[in-house]
mmCIF file with all atom_site columns, C-alpha atoms in Angstrom:
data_model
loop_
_atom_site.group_PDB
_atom_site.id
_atom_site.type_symbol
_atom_site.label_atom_id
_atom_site.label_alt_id
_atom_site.label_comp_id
_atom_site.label_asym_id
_atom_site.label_entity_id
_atom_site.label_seq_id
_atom_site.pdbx_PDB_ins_code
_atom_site.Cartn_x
_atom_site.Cartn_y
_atom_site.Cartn_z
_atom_site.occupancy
_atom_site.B_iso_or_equiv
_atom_site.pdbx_formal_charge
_atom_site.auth_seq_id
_atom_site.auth_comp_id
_atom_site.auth_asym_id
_atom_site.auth_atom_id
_atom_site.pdbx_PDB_model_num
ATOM 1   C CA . UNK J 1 1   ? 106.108 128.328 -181.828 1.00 82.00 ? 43  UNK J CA 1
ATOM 2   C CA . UNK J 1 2   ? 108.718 130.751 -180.882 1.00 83.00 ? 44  UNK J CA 1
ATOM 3   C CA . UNK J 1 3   ? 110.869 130.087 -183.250 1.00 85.00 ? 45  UNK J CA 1
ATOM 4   C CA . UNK J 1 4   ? 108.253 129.914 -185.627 1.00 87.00 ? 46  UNK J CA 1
ATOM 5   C CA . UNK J 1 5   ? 107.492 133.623 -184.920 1.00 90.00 ? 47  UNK J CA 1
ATOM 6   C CA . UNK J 1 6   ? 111.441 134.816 -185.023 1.00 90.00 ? 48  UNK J CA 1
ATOM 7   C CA . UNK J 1 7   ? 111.273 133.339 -188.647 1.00 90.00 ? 49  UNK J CA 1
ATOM 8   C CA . UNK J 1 8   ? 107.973 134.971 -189.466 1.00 92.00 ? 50  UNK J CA 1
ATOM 9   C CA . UNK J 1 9   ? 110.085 138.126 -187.754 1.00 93.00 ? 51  UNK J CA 1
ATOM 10  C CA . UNK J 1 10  ? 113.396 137.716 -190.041 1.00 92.00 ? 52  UNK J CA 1
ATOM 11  C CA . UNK J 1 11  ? 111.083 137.198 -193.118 1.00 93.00 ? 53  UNK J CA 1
ATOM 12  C CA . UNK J 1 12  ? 109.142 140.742 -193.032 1.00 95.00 ? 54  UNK J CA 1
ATOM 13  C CA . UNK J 1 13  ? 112.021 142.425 -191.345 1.00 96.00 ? 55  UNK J CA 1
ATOM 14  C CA . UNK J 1 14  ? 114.245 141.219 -194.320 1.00 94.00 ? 56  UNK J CA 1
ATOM 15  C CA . UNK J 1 15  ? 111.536 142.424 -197.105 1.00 96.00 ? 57  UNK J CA 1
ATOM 16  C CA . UNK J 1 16  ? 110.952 145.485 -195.655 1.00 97.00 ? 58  UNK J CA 1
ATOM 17  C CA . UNK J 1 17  ? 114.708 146.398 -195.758 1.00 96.00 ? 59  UNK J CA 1
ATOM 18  C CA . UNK J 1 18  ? 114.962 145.044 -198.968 1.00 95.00 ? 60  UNK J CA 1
ATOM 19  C CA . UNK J 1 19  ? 112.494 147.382 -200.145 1.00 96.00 ? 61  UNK J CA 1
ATOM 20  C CA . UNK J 1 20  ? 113.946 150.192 -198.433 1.00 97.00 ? 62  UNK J CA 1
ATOM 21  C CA . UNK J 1 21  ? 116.985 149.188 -199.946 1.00 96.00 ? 63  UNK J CA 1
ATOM 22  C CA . UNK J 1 22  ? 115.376 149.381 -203.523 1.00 95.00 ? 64  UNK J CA 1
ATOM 23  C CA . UNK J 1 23  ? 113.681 152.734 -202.635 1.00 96.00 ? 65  UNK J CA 1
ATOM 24  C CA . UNK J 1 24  ? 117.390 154.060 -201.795 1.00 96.00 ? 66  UNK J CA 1
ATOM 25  C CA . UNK J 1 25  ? 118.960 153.096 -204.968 1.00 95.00 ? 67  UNK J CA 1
ATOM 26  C CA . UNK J 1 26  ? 115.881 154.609 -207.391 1.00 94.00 ? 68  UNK J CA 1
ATOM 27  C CA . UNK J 1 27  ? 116.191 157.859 -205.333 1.00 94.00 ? 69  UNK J CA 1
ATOM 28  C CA . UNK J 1 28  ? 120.059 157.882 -206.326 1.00 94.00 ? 70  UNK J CA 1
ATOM 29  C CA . UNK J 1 29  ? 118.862 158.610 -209.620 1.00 93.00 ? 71  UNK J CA 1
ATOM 30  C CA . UNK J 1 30  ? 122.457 156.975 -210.551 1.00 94.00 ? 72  UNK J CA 1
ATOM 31  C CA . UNK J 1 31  ? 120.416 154.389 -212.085 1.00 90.00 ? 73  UNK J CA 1
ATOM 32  C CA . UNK J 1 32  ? 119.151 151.126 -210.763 1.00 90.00 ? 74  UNK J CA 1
ATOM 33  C CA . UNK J 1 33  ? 119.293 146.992 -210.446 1.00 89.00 ? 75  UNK J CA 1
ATOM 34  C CA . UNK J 1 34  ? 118.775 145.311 -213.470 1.00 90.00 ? 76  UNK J CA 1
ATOM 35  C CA . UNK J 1 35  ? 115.073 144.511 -212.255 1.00 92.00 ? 77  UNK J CA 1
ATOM 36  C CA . UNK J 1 36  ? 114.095 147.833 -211.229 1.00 94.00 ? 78  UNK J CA 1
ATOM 37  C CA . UNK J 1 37  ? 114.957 149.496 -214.471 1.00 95.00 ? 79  UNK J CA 1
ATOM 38  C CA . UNK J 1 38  ? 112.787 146.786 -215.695 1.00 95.00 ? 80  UNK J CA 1
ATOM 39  C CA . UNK J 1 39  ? 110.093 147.702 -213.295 1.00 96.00 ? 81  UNK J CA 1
ATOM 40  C CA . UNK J 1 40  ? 110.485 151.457 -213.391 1.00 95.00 ? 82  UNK J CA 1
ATOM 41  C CA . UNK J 1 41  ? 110.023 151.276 -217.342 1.00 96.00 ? 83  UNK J CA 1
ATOM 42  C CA . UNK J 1 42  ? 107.084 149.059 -217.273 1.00 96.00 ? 84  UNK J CA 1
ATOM 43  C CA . UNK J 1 43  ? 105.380 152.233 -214.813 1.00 96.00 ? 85  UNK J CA 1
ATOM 44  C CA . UNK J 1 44  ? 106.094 154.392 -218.323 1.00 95.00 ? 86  UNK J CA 1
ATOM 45  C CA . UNK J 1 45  ? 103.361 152.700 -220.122 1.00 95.00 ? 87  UNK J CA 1
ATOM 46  C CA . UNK J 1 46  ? 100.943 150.964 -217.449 1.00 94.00 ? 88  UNK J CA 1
ATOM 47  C CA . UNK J 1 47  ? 99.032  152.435 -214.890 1.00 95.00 ? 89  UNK J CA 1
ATOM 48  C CA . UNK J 1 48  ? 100.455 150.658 -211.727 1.00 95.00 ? 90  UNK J CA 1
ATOM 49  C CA . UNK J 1 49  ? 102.836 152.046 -209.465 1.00 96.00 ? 91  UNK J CA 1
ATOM 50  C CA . UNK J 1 50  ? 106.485 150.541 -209.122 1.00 96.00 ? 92  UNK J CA 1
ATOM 51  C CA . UNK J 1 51  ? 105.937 148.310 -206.552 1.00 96.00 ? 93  UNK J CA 1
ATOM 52  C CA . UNK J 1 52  ? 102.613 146.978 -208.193 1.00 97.00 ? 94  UNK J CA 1
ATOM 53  C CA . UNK J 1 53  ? 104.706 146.330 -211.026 1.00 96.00 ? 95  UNK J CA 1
ATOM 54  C CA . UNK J 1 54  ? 107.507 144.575 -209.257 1.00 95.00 ? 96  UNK J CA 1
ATOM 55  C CA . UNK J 1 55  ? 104.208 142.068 -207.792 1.00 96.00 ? 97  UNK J CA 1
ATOM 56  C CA . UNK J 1 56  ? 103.157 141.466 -211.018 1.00 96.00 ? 98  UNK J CA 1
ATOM 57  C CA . UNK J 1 57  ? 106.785 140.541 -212.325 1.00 95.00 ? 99  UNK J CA 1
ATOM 58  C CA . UNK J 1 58  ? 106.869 138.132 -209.471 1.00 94.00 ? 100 UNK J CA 1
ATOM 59  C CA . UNK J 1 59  ? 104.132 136.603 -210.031 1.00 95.00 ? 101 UNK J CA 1
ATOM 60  C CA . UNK J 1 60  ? 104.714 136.022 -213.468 1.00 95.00 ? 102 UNK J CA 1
ATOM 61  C CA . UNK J 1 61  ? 108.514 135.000 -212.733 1.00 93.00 ? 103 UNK J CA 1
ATOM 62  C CA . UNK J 1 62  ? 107.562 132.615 -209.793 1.00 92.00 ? 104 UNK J CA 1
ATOM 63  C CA . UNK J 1 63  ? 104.767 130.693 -212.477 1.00 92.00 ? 105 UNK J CA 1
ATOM 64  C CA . UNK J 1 64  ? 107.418 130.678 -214.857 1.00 91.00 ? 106 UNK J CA 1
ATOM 65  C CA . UNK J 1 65  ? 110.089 129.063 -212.685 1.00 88.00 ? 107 UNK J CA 1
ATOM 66  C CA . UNK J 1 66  ? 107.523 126.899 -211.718 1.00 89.00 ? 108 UNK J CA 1
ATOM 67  C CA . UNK J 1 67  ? 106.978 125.587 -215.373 1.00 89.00 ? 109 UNK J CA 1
ATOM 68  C CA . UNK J 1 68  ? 111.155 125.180 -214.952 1.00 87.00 ? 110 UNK J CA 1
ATOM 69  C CA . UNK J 1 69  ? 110.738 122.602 -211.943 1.00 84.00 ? 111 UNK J CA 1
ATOM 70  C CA . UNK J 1 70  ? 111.396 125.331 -209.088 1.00 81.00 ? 112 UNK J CA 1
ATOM 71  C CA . UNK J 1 71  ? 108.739 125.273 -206.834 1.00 80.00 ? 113 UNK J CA 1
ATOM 72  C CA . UNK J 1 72  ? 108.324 128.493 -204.357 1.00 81.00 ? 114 UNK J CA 1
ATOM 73  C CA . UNK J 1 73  ? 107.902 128.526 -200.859 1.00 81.00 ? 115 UNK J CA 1
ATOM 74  C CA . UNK J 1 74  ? 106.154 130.791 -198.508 1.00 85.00 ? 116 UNK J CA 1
ATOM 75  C CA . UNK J 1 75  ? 109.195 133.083 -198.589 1.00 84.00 ? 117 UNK J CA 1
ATOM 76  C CA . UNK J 1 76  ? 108.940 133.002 -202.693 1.00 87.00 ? 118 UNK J CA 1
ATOM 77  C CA . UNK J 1 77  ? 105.382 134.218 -202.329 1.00 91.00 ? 119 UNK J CA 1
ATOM 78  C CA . UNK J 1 78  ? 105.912 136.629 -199.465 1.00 92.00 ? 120 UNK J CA 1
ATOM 79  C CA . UNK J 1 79  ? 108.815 138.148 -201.510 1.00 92.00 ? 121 UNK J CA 1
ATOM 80  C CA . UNK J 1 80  ? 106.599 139.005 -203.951 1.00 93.00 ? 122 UNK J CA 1
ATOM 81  C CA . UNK J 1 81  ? 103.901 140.464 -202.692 1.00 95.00 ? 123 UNK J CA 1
ATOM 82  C CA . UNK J 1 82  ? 105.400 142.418 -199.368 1.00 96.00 ? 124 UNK J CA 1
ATOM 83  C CA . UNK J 1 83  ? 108.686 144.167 -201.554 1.00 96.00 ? 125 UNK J CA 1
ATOM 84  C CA . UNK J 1 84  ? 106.135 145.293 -203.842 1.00 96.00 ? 126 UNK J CA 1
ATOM 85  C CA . UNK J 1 85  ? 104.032 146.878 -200.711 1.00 97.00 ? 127 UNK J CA 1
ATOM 86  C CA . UNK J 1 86  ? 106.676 147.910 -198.843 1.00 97.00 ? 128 UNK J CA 1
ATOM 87  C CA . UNK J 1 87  ? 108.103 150.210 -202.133 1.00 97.00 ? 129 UNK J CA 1
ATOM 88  C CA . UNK J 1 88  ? 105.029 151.935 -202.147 1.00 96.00 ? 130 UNK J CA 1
ATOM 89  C CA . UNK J 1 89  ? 104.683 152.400 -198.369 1.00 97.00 ? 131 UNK J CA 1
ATOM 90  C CA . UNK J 1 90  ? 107.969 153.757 -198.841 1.00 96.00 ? 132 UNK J CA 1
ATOM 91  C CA . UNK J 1 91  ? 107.989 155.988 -201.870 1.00 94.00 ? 133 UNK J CA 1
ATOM 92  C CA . UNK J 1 92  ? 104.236 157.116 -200.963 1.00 93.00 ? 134 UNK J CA 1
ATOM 93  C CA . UNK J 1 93  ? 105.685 158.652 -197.422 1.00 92.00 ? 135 UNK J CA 1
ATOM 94  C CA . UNK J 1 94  ? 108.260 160.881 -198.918 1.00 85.00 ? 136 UNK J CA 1
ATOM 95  C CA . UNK J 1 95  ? 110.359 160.559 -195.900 1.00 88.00 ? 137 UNK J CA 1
ATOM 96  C CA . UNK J 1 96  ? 113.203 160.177 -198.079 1.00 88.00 ? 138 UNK J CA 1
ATOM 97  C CA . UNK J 1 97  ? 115.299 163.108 -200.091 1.00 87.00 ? 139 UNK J CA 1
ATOM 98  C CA . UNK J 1 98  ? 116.141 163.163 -203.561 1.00 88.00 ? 140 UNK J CA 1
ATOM 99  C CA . UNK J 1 99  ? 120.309 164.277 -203.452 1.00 92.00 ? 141 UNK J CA 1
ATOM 100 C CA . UNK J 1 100 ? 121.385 166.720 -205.721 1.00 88.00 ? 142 UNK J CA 1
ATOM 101 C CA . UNK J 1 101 ? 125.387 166.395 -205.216 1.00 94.00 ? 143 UNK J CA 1
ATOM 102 C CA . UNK J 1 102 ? 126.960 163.200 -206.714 1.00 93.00 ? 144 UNK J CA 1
ATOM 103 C CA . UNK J 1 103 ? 128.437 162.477 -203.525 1.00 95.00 ? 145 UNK J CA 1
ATOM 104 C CA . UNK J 1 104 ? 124.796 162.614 -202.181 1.00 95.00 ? 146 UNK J CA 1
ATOM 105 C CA . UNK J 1 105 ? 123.535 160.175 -204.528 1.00 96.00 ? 147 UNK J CA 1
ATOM 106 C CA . UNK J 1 106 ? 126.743 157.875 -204.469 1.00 96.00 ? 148 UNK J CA 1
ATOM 107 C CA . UNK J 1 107 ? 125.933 157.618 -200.673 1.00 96.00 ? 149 UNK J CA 1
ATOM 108 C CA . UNK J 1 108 ? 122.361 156.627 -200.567 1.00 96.00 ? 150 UNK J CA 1
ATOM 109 C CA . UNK J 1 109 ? 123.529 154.296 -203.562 1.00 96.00 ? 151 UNK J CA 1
ATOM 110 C CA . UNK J 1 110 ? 125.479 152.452 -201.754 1.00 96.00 ? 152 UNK J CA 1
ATOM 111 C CA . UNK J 1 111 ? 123.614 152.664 -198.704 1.00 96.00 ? 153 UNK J CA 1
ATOM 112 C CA . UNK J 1 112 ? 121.188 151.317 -200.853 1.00 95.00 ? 154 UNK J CA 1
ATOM 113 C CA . UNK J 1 113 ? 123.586 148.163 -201.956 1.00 93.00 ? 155 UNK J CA 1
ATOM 114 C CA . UNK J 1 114 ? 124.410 147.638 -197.852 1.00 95.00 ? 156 UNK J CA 1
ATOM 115 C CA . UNK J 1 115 ? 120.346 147.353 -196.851 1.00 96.00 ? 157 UNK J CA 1
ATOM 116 C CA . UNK J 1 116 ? 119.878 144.774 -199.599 1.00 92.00 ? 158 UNK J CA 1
ATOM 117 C CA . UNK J 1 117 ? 122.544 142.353 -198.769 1.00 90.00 ? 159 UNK J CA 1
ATOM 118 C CA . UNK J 1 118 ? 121.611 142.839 -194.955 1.00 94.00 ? 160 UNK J CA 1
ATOM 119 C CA . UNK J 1 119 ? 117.767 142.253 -195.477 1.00 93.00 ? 161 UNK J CA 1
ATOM 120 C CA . UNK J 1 120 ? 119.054 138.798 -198.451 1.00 88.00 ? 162 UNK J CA 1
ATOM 121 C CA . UNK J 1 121 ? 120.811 137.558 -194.664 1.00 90.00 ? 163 UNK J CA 1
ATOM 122 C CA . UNK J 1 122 ? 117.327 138.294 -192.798 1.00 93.00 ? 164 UNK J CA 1
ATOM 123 C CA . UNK J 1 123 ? 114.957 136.824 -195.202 1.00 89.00 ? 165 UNK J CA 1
ATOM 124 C CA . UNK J 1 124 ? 117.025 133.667 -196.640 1.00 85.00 ? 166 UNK J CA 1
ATOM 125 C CA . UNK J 1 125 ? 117.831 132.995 -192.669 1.00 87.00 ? 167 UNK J CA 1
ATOM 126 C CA . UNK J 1 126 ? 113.813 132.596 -192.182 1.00 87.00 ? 168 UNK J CA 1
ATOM 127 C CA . UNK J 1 127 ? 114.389 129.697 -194.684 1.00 83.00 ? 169 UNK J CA 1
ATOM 128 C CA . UNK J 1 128 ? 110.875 130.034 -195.818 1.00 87.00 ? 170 UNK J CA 1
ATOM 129 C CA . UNK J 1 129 ? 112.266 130.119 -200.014 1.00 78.00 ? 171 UNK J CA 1
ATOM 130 C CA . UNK J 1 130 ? 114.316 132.160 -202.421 1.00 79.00 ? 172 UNK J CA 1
ATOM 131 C CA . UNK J 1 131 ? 113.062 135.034 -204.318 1.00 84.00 ? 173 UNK J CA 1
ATOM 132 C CA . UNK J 1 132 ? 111.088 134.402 -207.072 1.00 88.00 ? 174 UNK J CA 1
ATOM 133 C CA . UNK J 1 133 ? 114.128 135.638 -209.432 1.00 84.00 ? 175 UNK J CA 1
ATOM 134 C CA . UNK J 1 134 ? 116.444 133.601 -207.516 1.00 79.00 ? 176 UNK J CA 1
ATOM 135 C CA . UNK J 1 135 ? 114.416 130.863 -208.131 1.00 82.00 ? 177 UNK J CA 1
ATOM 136 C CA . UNK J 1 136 ? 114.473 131.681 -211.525 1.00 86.00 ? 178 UNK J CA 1
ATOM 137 C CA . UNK J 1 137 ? 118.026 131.461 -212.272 1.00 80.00 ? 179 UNK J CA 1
ATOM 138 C CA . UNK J 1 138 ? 118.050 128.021 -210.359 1.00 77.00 ? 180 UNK J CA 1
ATOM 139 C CA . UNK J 1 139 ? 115.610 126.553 -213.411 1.00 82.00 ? 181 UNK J CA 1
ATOM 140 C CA . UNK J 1 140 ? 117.281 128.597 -215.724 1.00 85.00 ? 182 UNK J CA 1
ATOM 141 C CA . UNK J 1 141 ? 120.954 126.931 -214.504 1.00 80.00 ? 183 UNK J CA 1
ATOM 142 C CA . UNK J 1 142 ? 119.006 123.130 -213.720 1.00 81.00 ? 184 UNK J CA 1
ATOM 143 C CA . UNK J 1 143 ? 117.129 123.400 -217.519 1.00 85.00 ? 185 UNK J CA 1
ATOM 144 C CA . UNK J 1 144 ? 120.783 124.610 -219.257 1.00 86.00 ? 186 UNK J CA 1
ATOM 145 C CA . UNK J 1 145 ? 123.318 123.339 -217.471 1.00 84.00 ? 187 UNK J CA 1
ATOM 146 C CA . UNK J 1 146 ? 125.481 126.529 -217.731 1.00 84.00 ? 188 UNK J CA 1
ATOM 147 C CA . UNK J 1 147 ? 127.135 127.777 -214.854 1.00 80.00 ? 189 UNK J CA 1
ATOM 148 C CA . UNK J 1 148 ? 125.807 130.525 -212.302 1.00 68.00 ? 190 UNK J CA 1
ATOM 149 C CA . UNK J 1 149 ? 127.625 133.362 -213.677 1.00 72.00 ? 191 UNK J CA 1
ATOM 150 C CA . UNK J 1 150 ? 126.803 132.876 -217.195 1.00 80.00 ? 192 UNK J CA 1
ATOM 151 C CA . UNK J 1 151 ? 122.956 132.596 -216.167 1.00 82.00 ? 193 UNK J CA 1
ATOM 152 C CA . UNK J 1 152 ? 122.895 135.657 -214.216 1.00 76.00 ? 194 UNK J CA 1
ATOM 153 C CA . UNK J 1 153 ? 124.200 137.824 -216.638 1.00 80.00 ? 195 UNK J CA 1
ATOM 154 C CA . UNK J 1 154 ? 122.084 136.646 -219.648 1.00 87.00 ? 196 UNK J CA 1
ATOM 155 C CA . UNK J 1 155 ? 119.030 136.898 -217.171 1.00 87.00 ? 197 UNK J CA 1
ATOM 156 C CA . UNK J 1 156 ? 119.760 140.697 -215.900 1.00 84.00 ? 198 UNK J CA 1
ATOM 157 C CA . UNK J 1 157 ? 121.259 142.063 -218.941 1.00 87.00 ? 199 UNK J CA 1
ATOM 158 C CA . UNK J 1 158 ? 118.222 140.929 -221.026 1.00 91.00 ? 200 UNK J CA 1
ATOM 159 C CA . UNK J 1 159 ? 116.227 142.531 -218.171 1.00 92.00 ? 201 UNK J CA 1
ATOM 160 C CA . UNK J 1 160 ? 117.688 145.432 -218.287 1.00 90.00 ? 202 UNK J CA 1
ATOM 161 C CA . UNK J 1 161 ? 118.053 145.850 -222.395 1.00 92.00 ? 203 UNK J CA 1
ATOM 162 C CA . UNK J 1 162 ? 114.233 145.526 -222.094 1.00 95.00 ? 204 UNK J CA 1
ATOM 163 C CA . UNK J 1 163 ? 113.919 148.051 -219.279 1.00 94.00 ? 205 UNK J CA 1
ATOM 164 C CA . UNK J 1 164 ? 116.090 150.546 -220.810 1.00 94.00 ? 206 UNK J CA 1
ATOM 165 C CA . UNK J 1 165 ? 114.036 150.262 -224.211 1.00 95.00 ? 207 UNK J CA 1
ATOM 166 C CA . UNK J 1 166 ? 110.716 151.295 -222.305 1.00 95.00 ? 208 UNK J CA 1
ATOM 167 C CA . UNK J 1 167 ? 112.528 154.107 -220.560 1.00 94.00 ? 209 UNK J CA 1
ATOM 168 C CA . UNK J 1 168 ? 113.800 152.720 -217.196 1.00 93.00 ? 210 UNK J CA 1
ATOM 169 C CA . UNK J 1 169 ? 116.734 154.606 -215.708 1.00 91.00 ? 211 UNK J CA 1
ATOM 170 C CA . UNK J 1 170 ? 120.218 152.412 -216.639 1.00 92.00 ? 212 UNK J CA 1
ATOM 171 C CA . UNK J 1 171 ? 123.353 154.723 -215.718 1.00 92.00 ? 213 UNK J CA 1
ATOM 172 C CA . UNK J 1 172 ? 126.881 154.202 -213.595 1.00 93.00 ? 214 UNK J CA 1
ATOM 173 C CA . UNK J 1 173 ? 124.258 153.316 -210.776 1.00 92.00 ? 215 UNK J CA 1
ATOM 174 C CA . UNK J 1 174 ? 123.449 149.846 -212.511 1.00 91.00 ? 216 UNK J CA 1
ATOM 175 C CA . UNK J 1 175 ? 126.738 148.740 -213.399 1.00 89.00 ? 217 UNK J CA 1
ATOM 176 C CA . UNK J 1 176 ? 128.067 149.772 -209.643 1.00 90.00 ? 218 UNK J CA 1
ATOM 177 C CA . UNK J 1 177 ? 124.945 147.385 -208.215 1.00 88.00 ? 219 UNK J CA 1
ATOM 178 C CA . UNK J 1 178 ? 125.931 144.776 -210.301 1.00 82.00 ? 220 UNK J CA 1
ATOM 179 C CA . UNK J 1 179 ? 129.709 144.530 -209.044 1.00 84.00 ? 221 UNK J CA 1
ATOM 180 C CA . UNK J 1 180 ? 128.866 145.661 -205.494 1.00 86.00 ? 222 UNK J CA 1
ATOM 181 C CA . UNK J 1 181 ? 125.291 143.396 -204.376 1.00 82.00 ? 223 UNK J CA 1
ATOM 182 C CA . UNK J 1 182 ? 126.923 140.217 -204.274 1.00 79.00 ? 224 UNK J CA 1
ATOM 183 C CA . UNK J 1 183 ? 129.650 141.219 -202.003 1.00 86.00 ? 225 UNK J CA 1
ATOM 184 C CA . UNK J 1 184 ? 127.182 143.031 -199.936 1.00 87.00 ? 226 UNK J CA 1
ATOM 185 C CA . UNK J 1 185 ? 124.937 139.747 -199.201 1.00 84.00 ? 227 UNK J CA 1
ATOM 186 C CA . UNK J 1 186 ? 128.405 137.710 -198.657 1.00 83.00 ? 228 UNK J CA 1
ATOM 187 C CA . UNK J 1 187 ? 129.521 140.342 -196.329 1.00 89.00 ? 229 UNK J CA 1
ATOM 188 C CA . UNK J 1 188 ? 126.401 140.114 -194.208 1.00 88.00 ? 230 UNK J CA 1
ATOM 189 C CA . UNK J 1 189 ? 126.375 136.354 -194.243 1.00 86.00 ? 231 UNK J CA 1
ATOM 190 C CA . UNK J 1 190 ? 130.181 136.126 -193.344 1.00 87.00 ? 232 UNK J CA 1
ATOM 191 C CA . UNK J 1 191 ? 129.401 138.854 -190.585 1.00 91.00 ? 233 UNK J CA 1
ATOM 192 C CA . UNK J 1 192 ? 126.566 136.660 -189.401 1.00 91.00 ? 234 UNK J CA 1
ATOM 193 C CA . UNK J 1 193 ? 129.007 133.118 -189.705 1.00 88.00 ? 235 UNK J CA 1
ATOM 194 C CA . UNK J 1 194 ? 126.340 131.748 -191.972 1.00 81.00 ? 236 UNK J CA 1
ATOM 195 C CA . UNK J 1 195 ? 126.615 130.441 -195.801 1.00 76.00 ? 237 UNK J CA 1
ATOM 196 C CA . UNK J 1 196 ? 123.502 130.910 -198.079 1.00 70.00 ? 238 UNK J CA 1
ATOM 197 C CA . UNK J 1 197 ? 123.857 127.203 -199.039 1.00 65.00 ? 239 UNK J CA 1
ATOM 198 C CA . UNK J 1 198 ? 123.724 125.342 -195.380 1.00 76.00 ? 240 UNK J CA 1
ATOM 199 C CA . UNK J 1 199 ? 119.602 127.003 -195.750 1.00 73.00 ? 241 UNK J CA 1
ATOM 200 C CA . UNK J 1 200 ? 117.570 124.462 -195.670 1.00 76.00 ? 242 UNK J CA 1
ATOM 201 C CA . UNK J 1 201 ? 114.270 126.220 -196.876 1.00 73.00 ? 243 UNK J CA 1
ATOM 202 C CA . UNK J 1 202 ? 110.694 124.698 -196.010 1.00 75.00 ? 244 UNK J CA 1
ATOM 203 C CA . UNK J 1 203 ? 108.536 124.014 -198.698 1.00 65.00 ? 245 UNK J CA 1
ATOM 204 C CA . UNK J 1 204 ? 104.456 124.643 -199.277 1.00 61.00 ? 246 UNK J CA 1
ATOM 205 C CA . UNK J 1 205 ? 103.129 122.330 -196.554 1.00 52.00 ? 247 UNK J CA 1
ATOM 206 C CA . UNK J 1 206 ? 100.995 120.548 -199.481 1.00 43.00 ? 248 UNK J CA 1
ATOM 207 C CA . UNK J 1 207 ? 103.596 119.932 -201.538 1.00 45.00 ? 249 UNK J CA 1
ATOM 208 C CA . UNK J 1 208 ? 105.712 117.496 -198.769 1.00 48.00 ? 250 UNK J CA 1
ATOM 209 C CA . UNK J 1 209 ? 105.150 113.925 -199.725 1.00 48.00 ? 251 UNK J CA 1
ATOM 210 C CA . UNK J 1 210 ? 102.874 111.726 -197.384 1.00 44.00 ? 252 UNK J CA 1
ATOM 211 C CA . UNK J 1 211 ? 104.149 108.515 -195.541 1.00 44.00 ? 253 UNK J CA 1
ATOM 212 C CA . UNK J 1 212 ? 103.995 105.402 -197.783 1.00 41.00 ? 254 UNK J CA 1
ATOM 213 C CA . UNK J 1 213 ? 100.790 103.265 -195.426 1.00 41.00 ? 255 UNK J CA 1
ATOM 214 C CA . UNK J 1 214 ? 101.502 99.269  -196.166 1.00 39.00 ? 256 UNK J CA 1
ATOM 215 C CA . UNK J 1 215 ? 97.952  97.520  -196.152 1.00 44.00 ? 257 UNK J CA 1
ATOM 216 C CA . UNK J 1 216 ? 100.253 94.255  -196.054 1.00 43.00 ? 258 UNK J CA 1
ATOM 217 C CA . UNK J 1 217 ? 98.321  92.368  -193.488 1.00 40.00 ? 259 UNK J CA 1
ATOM 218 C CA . UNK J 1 218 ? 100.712 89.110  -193.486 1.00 35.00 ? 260 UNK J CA 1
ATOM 219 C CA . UNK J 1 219 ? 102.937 91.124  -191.269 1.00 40.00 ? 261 UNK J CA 1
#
């Protein structure tokens, strides 16, 4: 049970920095990750709020990666739905200033970058499931064939092409997150002496396959 509870701990404590870590990179106003210009454009023409947004996305990407042969897991599900909260929480409190300097908004950037590859360690390490992006690519890659790289940039790019058409904010911002969030998680992990693929994640409960019962009664 304890260490049922540390997980549960790692899981929210991971999602809430993630979405602090969001928060920090939108307030750059440098531009933002692929997803959140996505996001951020979508707010231009419904009436949600960013993070309500980002739980619809998820939704929709989880069921999709789904039809792909990726199942989620409780981590999947609670990645959708507590990021989304936690960005409003966030955004709604106004605890955090909008820099005016470059230097300013480089910082809290890259601050930005730094929370999100500390809360990927914290929330993959719960080994509840990926993302329901990450899970994504993994169809996308298992359904194609093509190699991780090559995935990830035809899924982002064509995220945010369609988020900078409906007015989400791409600038030197996105192109710095792209080269700098991978190194950030990998930093954390290395920090922490851990590798992303030793996780074994747990599944949904229902979807574990029961024990084969023999009715063989010559035995």
């Amino acid at each position: 049970m304890a260490e049922l509870i540390k997980r549960i701990i790692f899981l929210l404590w991971g999602l809430f920095l993630f979405a602090l870590g969001i928060v920090l990179t939108v307030k750059s106003n440098l531009g933002t990750a692929p997803w959140d210009v996505l996001h951020l454009g979508l707010t231009n023409y419904l009436p949600v709020t960013m993070g309500e947004v980002s739980q619809m996305t998820g939704i929709l990407v989880i069921l999709f990666s789904w039809f792909l042969g990726v199942k989620p897991g409780w981590g999947s599900v609670a990645n959708m739905y507590f990021i989304g909260l936690f960005i409003d929480i966030i955004m709604a409190s106004g605890w955090l200033p909008v820099p005016q300097q470059w230097l300013a908004q480089l910082a809290m950037l890259l601050a930005g970058v730094w929370l999100i590859g500390w809360a990927s360690y914290f929330y993959l390490s719960a080994a509840f499931g990926t993302g329901p992006r990450d899970s994504l690519m993994v169809g996308a890659i298992q359904k194609t064939d093509w190699p991780v790289w090559k995935v990830r940039t035809i899924l982002e790019s064509s995220v945010a092409a369609i988020g900078y058409y409906l007015g989400g904010p791409i600038g030197i911002g996105t192109i710095i997150v792209a080269f700098t969030l991978g190194p950030s998680i990998q930093w954390a992990f290395s920090i922490m002496g851990k590798r992303v693929q030793d996780i074994e994640h747990d599944p949904f409960v229902f979807w574990r396959r029961r024990p084969v019962v023999s009715n063989d009664q010559s035995r």
